[in-house]
Amino acid sequence: MPLEWINCEEAVRLYHLGQVVYTCGTLLYRMRGGYSARTGLRSIVDLNSIIATEGAMQARLKGHAGYTPPLDNKALFRRDDHICLYCGERFGNSQLSRDHVTPISQRGQDTWNNVVTSCKRCNNDKAGRTPEQAGMALLAVPFTPTHAEYVYLKGRRILADQMEFLRAHFPRSSRLRDRFVVEAAEPYA
């Protein structure tokens, strides 16, 4: 099960601790370390794009049906494809905001199922009202991503083999499933 993105140093640490069970995907880096005083040989660790480690309680919790990924704007904006779900325009991160469908002032929650991406203009127009009260229809229904979808949303430059691995863990009904075909051709910034 996909858990998280890690950097090269963290991957080398997992290899050193003997926690890597197997690897798949493509070879990304060959890390060279120091020389052994005993053998005179230099340490070398090959890092693949996907590494599997021994299971932990964290992995079991993230795979549980009741797990909810933490809500943050970066992942929210990617979930909604940087589109304001009121006016339908695409914006950059600095022009977007998190809008509560049912406002906090009306006992709404700060949860995935109650927040959408909104441009700042639409968010100001809607103010502390529900979409119905403001006469502003939502273009899509908000949803809570699974953990695999969240790992995808948090990634920046996802390699084809990594995306294939992640996508295999998406639910069949995932709204993000078809997005890979479009995004695979475009590198992330």
PDB file of C-alpha atoms in Angstrom:
ATOM      1  CA  MET A   1       0.000   0.000   0.000  1.00  0.00           C
ATOM      2  CA  PRO A   2       1.395   3.438  -0.841  1.00  0.00           C
ATOM      3  CA  LEU A   3       2.183   5.378   2.327  1.00  0.00           C
ATOM      4  CA  GLU A   4       4.061   8.570   1.603  1.00  0.00           C
ATOM      5  CA  TRP A   5       6.700  10.379  -0.426  1.00  0.00           C
ATOM      6  CA  ILE A   6      10.181  10.212   1.022  1.00  0.00           C
ATOM      7  CA  ASN A   7      13.461  11.847   0.041  1.00  0.00           C
ATOM      8  CA  CYS A   8      16.705  10.072  -0.893  1.00  0.00           C
ATOM      9  CA  GLU A   9      18.188  10.379   2.575  1.00  0.00           C
ATOM     10  CA  GLU A  10      15.158   8.756   4.196  1.00  0.00           C
ATOM     11  CA  ALA A  11      15.258   5.928   1.630  1.00  0.00           C
ATOM     12  CA  VAL A  12      18.953   5.289   2.338  1.00  0.00           C
ATOM     13  CA  ARG A  13      18.157   5.230   6.069  1.00  0.00           C
ATOM     14  CA  LEU A  14      15.469   2.570   5.470  1.00  0.00           C
ATOM     15  CA  TYR A  15      17.957   0.474   3.478  1.00  0.00           C
ATOM     16  CA  HIS A  16      20.573   0.868   6.229  1.00  0.00           C
ATOM     17  CA  LEU A  17      18.086  -0.242   8.899  1.00  0.00           C
ATOM     18  CA  GLY A  18      17.193  -3.307   6.825  1.00  0.00           C
ATOM     19  CA  GLN A  19      13.548  -2.271   6.537  1.00  0.00           C
ATOM     20  CA  VAL A  20      13.323  -2.468   2.722  1.00  0.00           C
ATOM     21  CA  VAL A  21      11.591  -5.720   1.790  1.00  0.00           C
ATOM     22  CA  TYR A  22      11.602  -5.255  -1.982  1.00  0.00           C
ATOM     23  CA  THR A  23      11.808  -2.604  -4.678  1.00  0.00           C
ATOM     24  CA  CYS A  24      10.078  -2.085  -7.979  1.00  0.00           C
ATOM     25  CA  GLY A  25       9.933   0.618 -10.575  1.00  0.00           C
ATOM     26  CA  THR A  26      12.939   2.219 -12.170  1.00  0.00           C
ATOM     27  CA  LEU A  27      16.379   2.905 -10.723  1.00  0.00           C
ATOM     28  CA  LEU A  28      16.424   6.600  -9.786  1.00  0.00           C
ATOM     29  CA  TYR A  29      19.714   7.183  -7.997  1.00  0.00           C
ATOM     30  CA  ARG A  30      22.938   5.464  -7.063  1.00  0.00           C
ATOM     31  CA  MET A  31      24.062   6.901  -3.728  1.00  0.00           C
ATOM     32  CA  ARG A  32      27.726   6.556  -2.840  1.00  0.00           C
ATOM     33  CA  GLY A  33      28.849   6.681   0.764  1.00  0.00           C
ATOM     34  CA  GLY A  34      32.108   6.397   2.615  1.00  0.00           C
ATOM     35  CA  TYR A  35      34.770   3.707   2.550  1.00  0.00           C
ATOM     36  CA  SER A  36      34.764   0.837   5.043  1.00  0.00           C
ATOM     37  CA  ALA A  37      37.824   0.833   7.316  1.00  0.00           C
ATOM     38  CA  ARG A  38      37.616  -2.957   7.510  1.00  0.00           C
ATOM     39  CA  THR A  39      37.205  -3.848   3.809  1.00  0.00           C
ATOM     40  CA  GLY A  40      38.299  -0.663   2.037  1.00  0.00           C
ATOM     41  CA  LEU A  41      35.128  -0.866  -0.098  1.00  0.00           C
ATOM     42  CA  ARG A  42      32.878   2.098  -0.727  1.00  0.00           C
ATOM     43  CA  SER A  43      29.211   1.757   0.220  1.00  0.00           C
ATOM     44  CA  ILE A  44      26.728   2.066  -2.639  1.00  0.00           C
ATOM     45  CA  VAL A  45      22.921   2.077  -2.381  1.00  0.00           C
ATOM     46  CA  ASP A  46      20.711   1.892  -5.480  1.00  0.00           C
ATOM     47  CA  LEU A  47      17.388   3.685  -4.977  1.00  0.00           C
ATOM     48  CA  ASN A  48      14.350   2.646  -6.975  1.00  0.00           C
ATOM     49  CA  SER A  49      11.258   4.761  -7.578  1.00  0.00           C
ATOM     50  CA  ILE A  50       9.145   2.472  -5.348  1.00  0.00           C
ATOM     51  CA  ILE A  51      10.351   0.751  -2.195  1.00  0.00           C
ATOM     52  CA  ALA A  52       8.331  -1.551   0.042  1.00  0.00           C
ATOM     53  CA  THR A  53       9.134  -1.608   3.722  1.00  0.00           C
ATOM     54  CA  GLU A  54       8.125  -3.898   6.547  1.00  0.00           C
ATOM     55  CA  GLY A  55       4.578  -3.204   7.669  1.00  0.00           C
ATOM     56  CA  ALA A  56       3.880  -0.988  10.620  1.00  0.00           C
ATOM     57  CA  MET A  57       0.844   0.118  12.577  1.00  0.00           C
ATOM     58  CA  GLN A  58       0.908   3.372  10.565  1.00  0.00           C
ATOM     59  CA  ALA A  59       0.387   1.385   7.343  1.00  0.00           C
ATOM     60  CA  ARG A  60      -2.532  -0.551   8.822  1.00  0.00           C
ATOM     61  CA  LEU A  61      -4.200   2.656  10.009  1.00  0.00           C
ATOM     62  CA  LYS A  62      -3.812   4.375   6.641  1.00  0.00           C
ATOM     63  CA  GLY A  63      -5.289   1.363   4.854  1.00  0.00           C
ATOM     64  CA  HIS A  64      -8.307   1.235   7.175  1.00  0.00           C
ATOM     65  CA  ALA A  65     -11.673   2.223   5.717  1.00  0.00           C
ATOM     66  CA  GLY A  66     -12.204   4.857   8.429  1.00  0.00           C
ATOM     67  CA  TYR A  67      -8.897   6.653   7.760  1.00  0.00           C
ATOM     68  CA  THR A  68      -9.238  10.304   6.736  1.00  0.00           C
ATOM     69  CA  PRO A  69      -6.188  12.071   5.285  1.00  0.00           C
ATOM     70  CA  PRO A  70      -5.289  15.449   6.793  1.00  0.00           C
ATOM     71  CA  LEU A  71      -6.939  18.371   5.029  1.00  0.00           C
ATOM     72  CA  ASP A  72      -4.601  20.955   3.509  1.00  0.00           C
ATOM     73  CA  ASN A  73      -5.061  23.514   0.759  1.00  0.00           C
ATOM     74  CA  LYS A  74      -2.420  22.117  -1.593  1.00  0.00           C
ATOM     75  CA  ALA A  75      -4.105  18.704  -1.733  1.00  0.00           C
ATOM     76  CA  LEU A  76      -7.581  20.311  -1.831  1.00  0.00           C
ATOM     77  CA  PHE A  77      -6.666  22.500  -4.805  1.00  0.00           C
ATOM     78  CA  ARG A  78      -5.222  19.470  -6.626  1.00  0.00           C
ATOM     79  CA  ARG A  79      -8.311  17.398  -5.781  1.00  0.00           C
ATOM     80  CA  ASP A  80     -10.449  20.040  -7.483  1.00  0.00           C
ATOM     81  CA  ASP A  81      -7.904  20.455 -10.314  1.00  0.00           C
ATOM     82  CA  HIS A  82      -7.296  24.140  -9.427  1.00  0.00           C
ATOM     83  CA  ILE A  83     -10.802  24.962 -10.645  1.00  0.00           C
ATOM     84  CA  CYS A  84     -13.151  27.222  -8.703  1.00  0.00           C
ATOM     85  CA  LEU A  85     -16.168  24.997  -8.084  1.00  0.00           C
ATOM     86  CA  TYR A  86     -18.481  28.003  -8.343  1.00  0.00           C
ATOM     87  CA  CYS A  87     -17.416  29.865 -11.514  1.00  0.00           C
ATOM     88  CA  GLY A  88     -15.535  26.999 -13.220  1.00  0.00           C
ATOM     89  CA  GLU A  89     -12.375  29.013 -13.948  1.00  0.00           C
ATOM     90  CA  ARG A  90      -8.880  27.569 -13.418  1.00  0.00           C
ATOM     91  CA  PHE A  91      -6.548  29.569 -11.124  1.00  0.00           C
ATOM     92  CA  GLY A  92      -3.079  29.430  -9.591  1.00  0.00           C
ATOM     93  CA  ASN A  93      -2.655  28.604  -5.899  1.00  0.00           C
ATOM     94  CA  SER A  94      -2.297  32.253  -4.864  1.00  0.00           C
ATOM     95  CA  GLN A  95      -5.712  33.091  -6.353  1.00  0.00           C
ATOM     96  CA  LEU A  96      -7.538  30.204  -4.673  1.00  0.00           C
ATOM     97  CA  SER A  97      -9.025  29.721  -1.235  1.00  0.00           C
ATOM     98  CA  ARG A  98     -10.764  27.024   0.778  1.00  0.00           C
ATOM     99  CA  ASP A  99     -14.525  27.544   0.927  1.00  0.00           C
ATOM    100  CA  HIS A 100     -16.775  25.780   3.413  1.00  0.00           C
ATOM    101  CA  VAL A 101     -19.954  24.639   1.624  1.00  0.00           C
ATOM    102  CA  THR A 102     -21.827  24.862   4.906  1.00  0.00           C
ATOM    103  CA  PRO A 103     -20.048  27.780   6.596  1.00  0.00           C
ATOM    104  CA  ILE A 104     -18.410  27.321   9.994  1.00  0.00           C
ATOM    105  CA  SER A 105     -20.734  30.109  11.235  1.00  0.00           C
ATOM    106  CA  GLN A 106     -23.661  27.793  10.391  1.00  0.00           C
ATOM    107  CA  ARG A 107     -22.099  24.809  12.186  1.00  0.00           C
ATOM    108  CA  GLY A 108     -20.276  23.497   9.127  1.00  0.00           C
ATOM    109  CA  GLN A 109     -17.178  21.372   9.626  1.00  0.00           C
ATOM    110  CA  ASP A 110     -13.646  21.812   8.302  1.00  0.00           C
ATOM    111  CA  THR A 111     -13.693  18.411   6.567  1.00  0.00           C
ATOM    112  CA  TRP A 112     -13.007  17.146   3.035  1.00  0.00           C
ATOM    113  CA  ASN A 113     -16.732  16.626   2.395  1.00  0.00           C
ATOM    114  CA  ASN A 114     -17.558  20.220   3.339  1.00  0.00           C
ATOM    115  CA  VAL A 115     -14.807  22.171   1.579  1.00  0.00           C
ATOM    116  CA  VAL A 116     -14.224  23.076  -2.047  1.00  0.00           C
ATOM    117  CA  THR A 117     -11.719  25.085  -4.032  1.00  0.00           C
ATOM    118  CA  SER A 118     -12.955  28.602  -4.687  1.00  0.00           C
ATOM    119  CA  CYS A 119     -11.449  31.658  -6.291  1.00  0.00           C
ATOM    120  CA  LYS A 120     -11.176  34.545  -3.866  1.00  0.00           C
ATOM    121  CA  ARG A 121     -13.847  36.541  -5.710  1.00  0.00           C
ATOM    122  CA  CYS A 122     -16.440  33.743  -5.506  1.00  0.00           C
ATOM    123  CA  ASN A 123     -15.540  33.042  -1.880  1.00  0.00           C
ATOM    124  CA  ASN A 124     -16.131  36.714  -1.027  1.00  0.00           C
ATOM    125  CA  ASP A 125     -19.410  36.759  -3.007  1.00  0.00           C
ATOM    126  CA  LYS A 126     -20.662  33.649  -1.201  1.00  0.00           C
ATOM    127  CA  ALA A 127     -19.542  35.031   2.181  1.00  0.00           C
ATOM    128  CA  GLY A 128     -21.055  33.240   5.209  1.00  0.00           C
ATOM    129  CA  ARG A 129     -23.903  31.653   3.263  1.00  0.00           C
ATOM    130  CA  THR A 130     -24.546  28.203   1.829  1.00  0.00           C
ATOM    131  CA  PRO A 131     -24.455  27.896  -1.977  1.00  0.00           C
ATOM    132  CA  GLU A 132     -28.280  27.779  -2.000  1.00  0.00           C
ATOM    133  CA  GLN A 133     -28.561  30.929   0.130  1.00  0.00           C
ATOM    134  CA  ALA A 134     -26.053  32.727  -2.126  1.00  0.00           C
ATOM    135  CA  GLY A 135     -27.627  31.464  -5.374  1.00  0.00           C
ATOM    136  CA  MET A 136     -24.297  29.885  -6.406  1.00  0.00           C
ATOM    137  CA  ALA A 137     -24.461  26.292  -7.655  1.00  0.00           C
ATOM    138  CA  LEU A 138     -21.589  23.903  -6.953  1.00  0.00           C
ATOM    139  CA  LEU A 139     -20.066  22.367 -10.087  1.00  0.00           C
ATOM    140  CA  ALA A 140     -19.005  19.153  -8.278  1.00  0.00           C
ATOM    141  CA  VAL A 141     -19.673  17.417  -5.003  1.00  0.00           C
ATOM    142  CA  PRO A 142     -16.723  17.458  -2.560  1.00  0.00           C
ATOM    143  CA  PHE A 143     -15.298  14.080  -1.504  1.00  0.00           C
ATOM    144  CA  THR A 144     -12.764  12.631   0.901  1.00  0.00           C
ATOM    145  CA  PRO A 145      -9.785  11.083  -0.925  1.00  0.00           C
ATOM    146  CA  THR A 146      -8.563   7.642   0.056  1.00  0.00           C
ATOM    147  CA  HIS A 147      -5.008   7.416   1.348  1.00  0.00           C
ATOM    148  CA  ALA A 148      -3.660   6.358  -2.082  1.00  0.00           C
ATOM    149  CA  GLU A 149      -5.444   9.313  -3.704  1.00  0.00           C
ATOM    150  CA  TYR A 150      -4.015  11.603  -1.018  1.00  0.00           C
ATOM    151  CA  VAL A 151      -0.471  10.360  -1.721  1.00  0.00           C
ATOM    152  CA  TYR A 152      -1.103  11.194  -5.399  1.00  0.00           C
ATOM    153  CA  LEU A 153      -2.457  14.651  -4.493  1.00  0.00           C
ATOM    154  CA  LYS A 154       0.618  15.394  -2.372  1.00  0.00           C
ATOM    155  CA  GLY A 155       3.091  14.341  -5.092  1.00  0.00           C
ATOM    156  CA  ARG A 156       4.793  16.757  -7.441  1.00  0.00           C
ATOM    157  CA  ARG A 157       6.659  14.902 -10.150  1.00  0.00           C
ATOM    158  CA  ILE A 158       5.144  11.471 -10.275  1.00  0.00           C
ATOM    159  CA  LEU A 159       6.917   9.000 -12.531  1.00  0.00           C
ATOM    160  CA  ALA A 160       4.852   6.719 -14.764  1.00  0.00           C
ATOM    161  CA  ASP A 161       5.706   3.587 -12.746  1.00  0.00           C
ATOM    162  CA  GLN A 162       4.836   5.368  -9.483  1.00  0.00           C
ATOM    163  CA  MET A 163       1.524   6.542 -10.937  1.00  0.00           C
ATOM    164  CA  GLU A 164       0.697   3.034 -12.125  1.00  0.00           C
ATOM    165  CA  PHE A 165       1.378   1.739  -8.594  1.00  0.00           C
ATOM    166  CA  LEU A 166      -0.749   4.470  -6.974  1.00  0.00           C
ATOM    167  CA  ARG A 167      -3.585   4.132  -9.476  1.00  0.00           C
ATOM    168  CA  ALA A 168      -3.841   0.414  -8.738  1.00  0.00           C
ATOM    169  CA  HIS A 169      -4.817   1.416  -5.179  1.00  0.00           C
ATOM    170  CA  PHE A 170      -7.476   3.956  -6.216  1.00  0.00           C
ATOM    171  CA  PRO A 171     -11.106   2.850  -5.836  1.00  0.00           C
ATOM    172  CA  ARG A 172     -12.768   1.941  -9.143  1.00  0.00           C
ATOM    173  CA  SER A 173     -15.129   4.882  -8.676  1.00  0.00           C
ATOM    174  CA  SER A 174     -12.310   7.403  -8.057  1.00  0.00           C
ATOM    175  CA  ARG A 175     -12.787  10.771  -9.736  1.00  0.00           C
ATOM    176  CA  LEU A 176      -8.998  11.061  -9.912  1.00  0.00           C
ATOM    177  CA  ARG A 177      -8.552   7.805 -11.887  1.00  0.00           C
ATOM    178  CA  ASP A 178      -9.064   9.356 -15.327  1.00  0.00           C
ATOM    179  CA  ARG A 179      -6.972  12.429 -14.594  1.00  0.00           C
ATOM    180  CA  PHE A 180      -3.728  10.441 -14.976  1.00  0.00           C
ATOM    181  CA  VAL A 181      -4.233  10.088 -18.726  1.00  0.00           C
ATOM    182  CA  VAL A 182      -4.232  13.877 -19.120  1.00  0.00           C
ATOM    183  CA  GLU A 183      -1.529  14.677 -16.556  1.00  0.00           C
ATOM    184  CA  ALA A 184       0.912  11.925 -17.546  1.00  0.00           C
ATOM    185  CA  ALA A 185       1.969  13.943 -20.589  1.00  0.00           C
ATOM    186  CA  GLU A 186       2.492  17.144 -18.576  1.00  0.00           C
ATOM    187  CA  PRO A 187       5.417  17.350 -16.110  1.00  0.00           C
ATOM    188  CA  TYR A 188       4.648  18.940 -12.740  1.00  0.00           C
ATOM    189  CA  ALA A 189       6.332  22.111 -11.649  1.00  0.00           C
TER     190      ALA A 189
END
